[in-house]
Short mmCIF file of C-alpha atoms and ligand atoms in Angstrom, two decimals:
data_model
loop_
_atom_site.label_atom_id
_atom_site.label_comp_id
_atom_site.label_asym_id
_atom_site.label_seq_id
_atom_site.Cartn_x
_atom_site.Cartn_y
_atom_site.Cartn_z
CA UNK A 1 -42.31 65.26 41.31
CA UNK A 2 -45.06 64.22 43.65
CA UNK A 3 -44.49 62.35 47.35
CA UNK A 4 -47.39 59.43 47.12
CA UNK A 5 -48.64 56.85 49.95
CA UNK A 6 -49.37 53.63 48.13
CA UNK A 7 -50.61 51.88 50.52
CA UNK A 8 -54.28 54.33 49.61
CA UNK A 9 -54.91 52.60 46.69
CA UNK A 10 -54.12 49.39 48.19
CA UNK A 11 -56.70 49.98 50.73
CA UNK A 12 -59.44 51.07 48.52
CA UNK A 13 -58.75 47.74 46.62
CA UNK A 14 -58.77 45.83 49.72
CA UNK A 15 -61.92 47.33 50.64
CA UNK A 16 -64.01 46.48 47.55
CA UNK A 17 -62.69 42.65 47.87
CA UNK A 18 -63.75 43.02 51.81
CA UNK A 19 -67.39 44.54 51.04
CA UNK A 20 -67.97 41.53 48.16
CA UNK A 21 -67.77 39.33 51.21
CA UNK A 22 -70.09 41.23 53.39
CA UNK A 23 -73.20 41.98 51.22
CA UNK A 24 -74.67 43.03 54.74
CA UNK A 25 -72.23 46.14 54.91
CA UNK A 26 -73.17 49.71 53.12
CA UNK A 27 -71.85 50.38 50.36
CA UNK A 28 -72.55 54.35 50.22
CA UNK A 29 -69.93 57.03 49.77
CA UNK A 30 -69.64 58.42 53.08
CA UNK A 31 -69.36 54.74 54.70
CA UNK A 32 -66.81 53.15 52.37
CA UNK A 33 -64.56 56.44 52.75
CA UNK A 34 -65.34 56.22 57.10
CA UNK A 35 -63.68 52.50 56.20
CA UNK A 36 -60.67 53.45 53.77
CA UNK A 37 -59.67 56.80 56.73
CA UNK A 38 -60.18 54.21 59.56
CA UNK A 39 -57.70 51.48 57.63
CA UNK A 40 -55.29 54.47 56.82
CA UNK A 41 -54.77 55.44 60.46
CA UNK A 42 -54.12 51.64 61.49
CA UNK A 43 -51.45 51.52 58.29
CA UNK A 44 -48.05 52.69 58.54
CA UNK A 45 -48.09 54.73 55.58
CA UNK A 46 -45.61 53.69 52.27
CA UNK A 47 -44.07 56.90 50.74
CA UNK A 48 -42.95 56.68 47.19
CA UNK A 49 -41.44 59.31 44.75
CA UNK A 50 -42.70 59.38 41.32
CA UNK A 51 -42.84 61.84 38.32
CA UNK A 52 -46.20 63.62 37.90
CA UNK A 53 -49.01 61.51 36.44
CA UNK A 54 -46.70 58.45 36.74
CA UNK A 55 -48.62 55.00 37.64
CA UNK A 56 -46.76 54.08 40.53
CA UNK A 57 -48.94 52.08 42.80
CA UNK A 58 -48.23 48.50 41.03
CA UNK A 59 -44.05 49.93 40.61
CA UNK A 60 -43.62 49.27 44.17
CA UNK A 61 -43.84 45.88 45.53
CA UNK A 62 -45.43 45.74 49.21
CA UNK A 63 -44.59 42.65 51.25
CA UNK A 64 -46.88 39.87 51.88
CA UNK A 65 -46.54 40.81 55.62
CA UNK A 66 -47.90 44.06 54.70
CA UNK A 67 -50.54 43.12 52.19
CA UNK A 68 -51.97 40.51 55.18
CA UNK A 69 -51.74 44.00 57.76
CA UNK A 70 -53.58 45.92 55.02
CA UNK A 71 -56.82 42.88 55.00
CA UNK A 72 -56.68 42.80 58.71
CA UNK A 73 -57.29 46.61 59.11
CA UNK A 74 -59.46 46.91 56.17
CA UNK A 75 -61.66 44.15 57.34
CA UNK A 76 -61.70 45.42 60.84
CA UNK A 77 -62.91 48.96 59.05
CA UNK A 78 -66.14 47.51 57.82
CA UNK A 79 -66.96 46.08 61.22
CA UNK A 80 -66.56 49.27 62.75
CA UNK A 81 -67.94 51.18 60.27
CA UNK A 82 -71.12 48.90 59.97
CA UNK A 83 -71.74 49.02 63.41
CA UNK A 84 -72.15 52.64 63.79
CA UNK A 85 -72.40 54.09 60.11
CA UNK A 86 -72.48 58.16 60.23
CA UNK A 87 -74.45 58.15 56.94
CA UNK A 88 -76.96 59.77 58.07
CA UNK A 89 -75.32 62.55 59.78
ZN1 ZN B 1 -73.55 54.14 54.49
#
């Protein structure tokens, strides 16, 4: 059995729908993973159990509270992240 936050591939999701909407925004590795962390630490993480290898991610229905929390920190992500990107650290 694994322990699984779902709300991670929510936000990764999120984040390609965000950075469609902001051609201005980079879309490199480092950057879009500086976005998904930042969202993740605004998020109160979703813990599911599931067997190994399970698809569980659509199995759990998230509230459209939640899904409208996810957007907000997601979208706030790119701003930050845009503003000062670390790519080339
Ligand atoms: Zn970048």
């Amino acid at each position: 059995m694994i322990v699984k936050n779902i709300v991670e591939p929510l936000v990764w999701e999120t984040l390609g729908k965000v950075l469609n909407s902001k051609p201005e925004a980079c879309r490199c590795e480092k950057c879009q993973a500086d976005m998904a962390a930042y969202a993740l630490n605004k998020l109160p993480p979703k813990y599911v159990v599931s067997r190994k290898g399970e698809i569980i991610a659509r199995a759990v229905s998230l509230d459209n509270k939640y899904n409208i929390a996810v957007l907000v920190a997601v979208t706030e992500a790119v701003e930050i992240v845009s503003r000062k990107p670390r790519h080339d650290d």
